[in-house]
Structures are given as structure tokens and as C-alpha cells.
Short mmCIF file of C-alpha atoms in Angstrom, two decimals:
data_model
loop_
_atom_site.label_atom_id
_atom_site.label_comp_id
_atom_site.label_asym_id
_atom_site.label_seq_id
_atom_site.Cartn_x
_atom_site.Cartn_y
_atom_site.Cartn_z
CA UNK T 588 -10.22 3.54 11.62
CA UNK T 589 -7.97 0.84 10.18
CA UNK T 590 -4.79 -0.44 11.82
CA UNK T 591 -1.65 -2.28 10.78
CA UNK T 592 -3.23 -5.42 12.18
CA UNK T 593 -6.09 -4.95 9.69
CA UNK T 594 -3.52 -4.67 6.91
CA UNK T 595 -1.82 -7.84 8.18
CA UNK T 596 -5.14 -9.71 8.22
CA UNK T 597 -5.83 -8.73 4.62
CA UNK T 598 -2.30 -9.62 3.50
CA UNK T 599 -2.63 -13.07 5.08
CA UNK T 600 -5.52 -13.83 2.71
CA UNK T 601 -3.45 -13.04 -0.39
CA UNK T 602 -1.56 -15.95 -1.99
CA UNK T 603 2.21 -15.61 -1.91
CA UNK T 604 2.10 -12.58 0.38
CA UNK T 605 4.78 -12.20 3.00
CA UNK T 606 5.54 -9.56 5.60
CA UNK T 607 9.10 -8.44 6.19
CA UNK T 608 10.61 -6.06 8.70
CA UNK T 609 12.52 -3.29 6.92
CA UNK T 610 14.49 -0.29 8.10
CA UNK T 611 11.38 1.84 7.64
CA UNK T 612 8.95 -0.56 9.34
CA UNK T 613 6.79 -3.42 8.09
CA UNK T 614 6.48 -4.13 4.38
CA UNK T 615 4.50 -6.67 2.36
CA UNK T 616 5.77 -8.49 -0.71
CA UNK T 617 4.44 -10.96 -3.24
CA UNK T 618 7.05 -13.08 -5.02
CA UNK T 619 9.72 -10.58 -3.94
CA UNK T 620 7.82 -7.52 -5.21
CA UNK T 621 6.84 -4.82 -2.74
CA UNK T 622 3.15 -3.93 -2.71
CA UNK T 623 2.48 -2.23 0.66
CA UNK T 624 4.67 -0.65 3.32
CA UNK T 625 4.83 1.53 6.38
CA UNK T 626 6.17 4.91 5.32
CA UNK T 627 9.21 6.30 7.10
CA UNK T 628 10.17 10.02 7.18
CA UNK T 629 13.32 9.64 5.08
CA UNK T 630 15.31 12.84 4.38
CA UNK T 631 14.60 12.47 0.64
CA UNK T 632 10.86 12.96 1.23
CA UNK T 633 9.61 16.56 0.88
CA UNK T 634 9.55 18.34 4.27
CA UNK T 635 5.77 18.78 4.46
CA UNK T 636 5.18 15.08 3.75
CA UNK T 637 7.98 14.10 6.15
CA UNK T 638 6.23 16.00 8.97
CA UNK T 639 3.00 14.07 8.40
CA UNK T 640 4.80 10.72 8.22
CA UNK T 641 6.75 11.49 11.40
CA UNK T 642 3.56 12.43 13.27
CA UNK T 643 1.24 9.57 12.32
CA UNK T 644 1.12 6.16 10.69
CA UNK T 645 1.22 6.45 6.91
CA UNK T 646 1.04 3.45 4.58
CA UNK T 647 2.10 3.30 0.96
CA UNK T 648 0.69 0.95 -1.68
CA UNK T 649 1.35 0.27 -5.33
CA UNK T 650 -1.35 1.32 -7.78
CA UNK T 651 -1.97 0.33 -11.39
CA UNK T 652 -0.94 3.71 -12.79
CA UNK T 653 -0.33 7.33 -11.90
CA UNK T 654 -3.92 8.24 -12.78
CA UNK T 655 -5.20 5.91 -10.04
CA UNK T 656 -2.95 7.63 -7.51
CA UNK T 657 -4.05 11.09 -8.64
CA UNK T 658 -7.72 10.09 -8.48
CA UNK T 659 -7.32 8.90 -4.87
CA UNK T 660 -5.53 12.12 -3.88
CA UNK T 661 -8.25 14.22 -5.52
CA UNK T 662 -11.01 12.12 -3.94
CA UNK T 663 -9.68 12.55 -0.37
CA UNK T 664 -6.73 14.99 -0.19
CA UNK T 665 -6.91 15.00 3.61
CA UNK T 666 -6.25 11.22 3.64
CA UNK T 667 -4.17 10.48 0.52
CA UNK T 668 -0.84 12.25 0.25
CA UNK T 669 0.70 13.54 -2.91
CA UNK T 670 3.79 11.63 -3.96
CA UNK T 671 6.22 11.04 -1.13
CA UNK T 672 9.25 9.94 -3.14
CA UNK T 673 10.80 10.59 -6.50
CA UNK T 674 10.54 6.92 -7.46
CA UNK T 675 8.88 6.60 -10.82
CA UNK T 676 6.56 3.65 -10.21
CA UNK T 677 2.90 4.37 -9.48
CA UNK T 678 2.10 4.40 -5.77
CA UNK T 679 0.08 6.33 -3.23
CA UNK T 680 0.52 6.96 0.49
CA UNK T 681 -2.31 7.50 2.92
CA UNK T 682 -2.98 8.28 6.56
CA UNK T 683 -4.02 4.97 8.05
CA UNK T 684 -6.25 6.72 10.59
CA UNK T 685 -8.30 8.18 7.71
CA UNK T 686 -9.16 4.82 6.12
CA UNK T 687 -11.82 2.36 7.21
CA UNK T 688 -11.09 -1.38 7.27
CA UNK T 689 -13.05 -2.12 4.09
CA UNK T 690 -11.27 0.55 2.05
CA UNK T 691 -7.90 -0.57 3.43
CA UNK T 692 -8.63 -4.14 2.34
CA UNK T 693 -9.53 -2.89 -1.13
CA UNK T 694 -6.35 -0.78 -1.43
CA UNK T 695 -4.09 -3.58 -0.20
CA UNK T 696 -5.72 -6.23 -2.39
CA UNK T 697 -5.46 -4.02 -5.48
CA UNK T 698 -1.80 -3.26 -4.67
CA UNK T 699 -1.16 -6.99 -4.38
CA UNK T 700 -2.88 -7.53 -7.76
CA UNK T 701 -0.56 -4.95 -9.36
CA UNK T 702 2.50 -6.93 -8.25
CA UNK T 703 1.28 -10.55 -8.17
CA UNK T 704 1.93 -12.89 -11.08
CA UNK T 705 -1.08 -14.09 -13.08
CA UNK T 706 -1.12 -17.57 -11.55
CA UNK T 707 -1.46 -16.14 -8.02
CA UNK T 708 -4.19 -13.72 -9.11
CA UNK T 709 -6.05 -16.67 -10.68
CA UNK T 710 -5.60 -18.68 -7.49
CA UNK T 711 -7.03 -15.83 -5.42
CA UNK T 712 -9.95 -15.28 -7.81
CA UNK T 713 -10.77 -19.01 -7.91
CA UNK T 714 -10.92 -19.18 -4.11
CA UNK T 715 -13.24 -16.15 -4.03
CA UNK T 716 -15.74 -17.79 -6.42
#
């Protein structure tokens, strides 16, 4: 089971990544663009999703497109939640307790890639070589 500390460790390895405290909890940004966040049970979230978010730690991440989010939800509907907000950008939320550390690192890194500028992605890829 992954934790927020695991998410923090992954985020620390990503160039330009920074953690900020927000009203809803911790959030991670790259060059001012949000890529991962602790979900908060805001009133605008559908009631069934709000109950889950109020009861356990749920994390949201950006994804490349809506199809990626739908594929994750279909793959593990007990872990990945259907959309939690009416915002139009592609994202997916998931129960942190249902994700292992390796999958969390993959989700967070891919979310960072969606938001990071090309020069930071190149920097990250060059270090990994």
C-alpha cells in the first residue's frame, strides 16, 4: 500500500516539482501547473464520490487524455474513481490504499510528464539514461 510519503519521494525526483499546501491538502506542481493532489470532499463533488473521499485518502493526478482515465477506471474500478469534478481537463482519482508504490510512482511520473515543459522532461530522461 502506497502512502503520501511515497508520493513525496517520487515527486522529489522530478525536475521542477514542488509541493504546496492547499485548502484541500497537499498538491504537487511543476512550473506552476498542478499534476497531483490530495482530494478533498468538496460540496461540488457527487455525493457518492464525496463519501469515499471523506472516508479515506484519495489522490488525483493529471492524465494525457480522457481515454487514459477511462482505461484506468475500467482496469480497477474498485481503486480508480470515476470523475470527481466537472473540470474538463483529463484527470483520474484513486484510493491511495489500493495502489502499490511502483504503480503510484508510475502514475505520478506520468502526471508530471503531462504538465512539465519539454526541457524538464528532457532533463529527467537524460538523468535516467
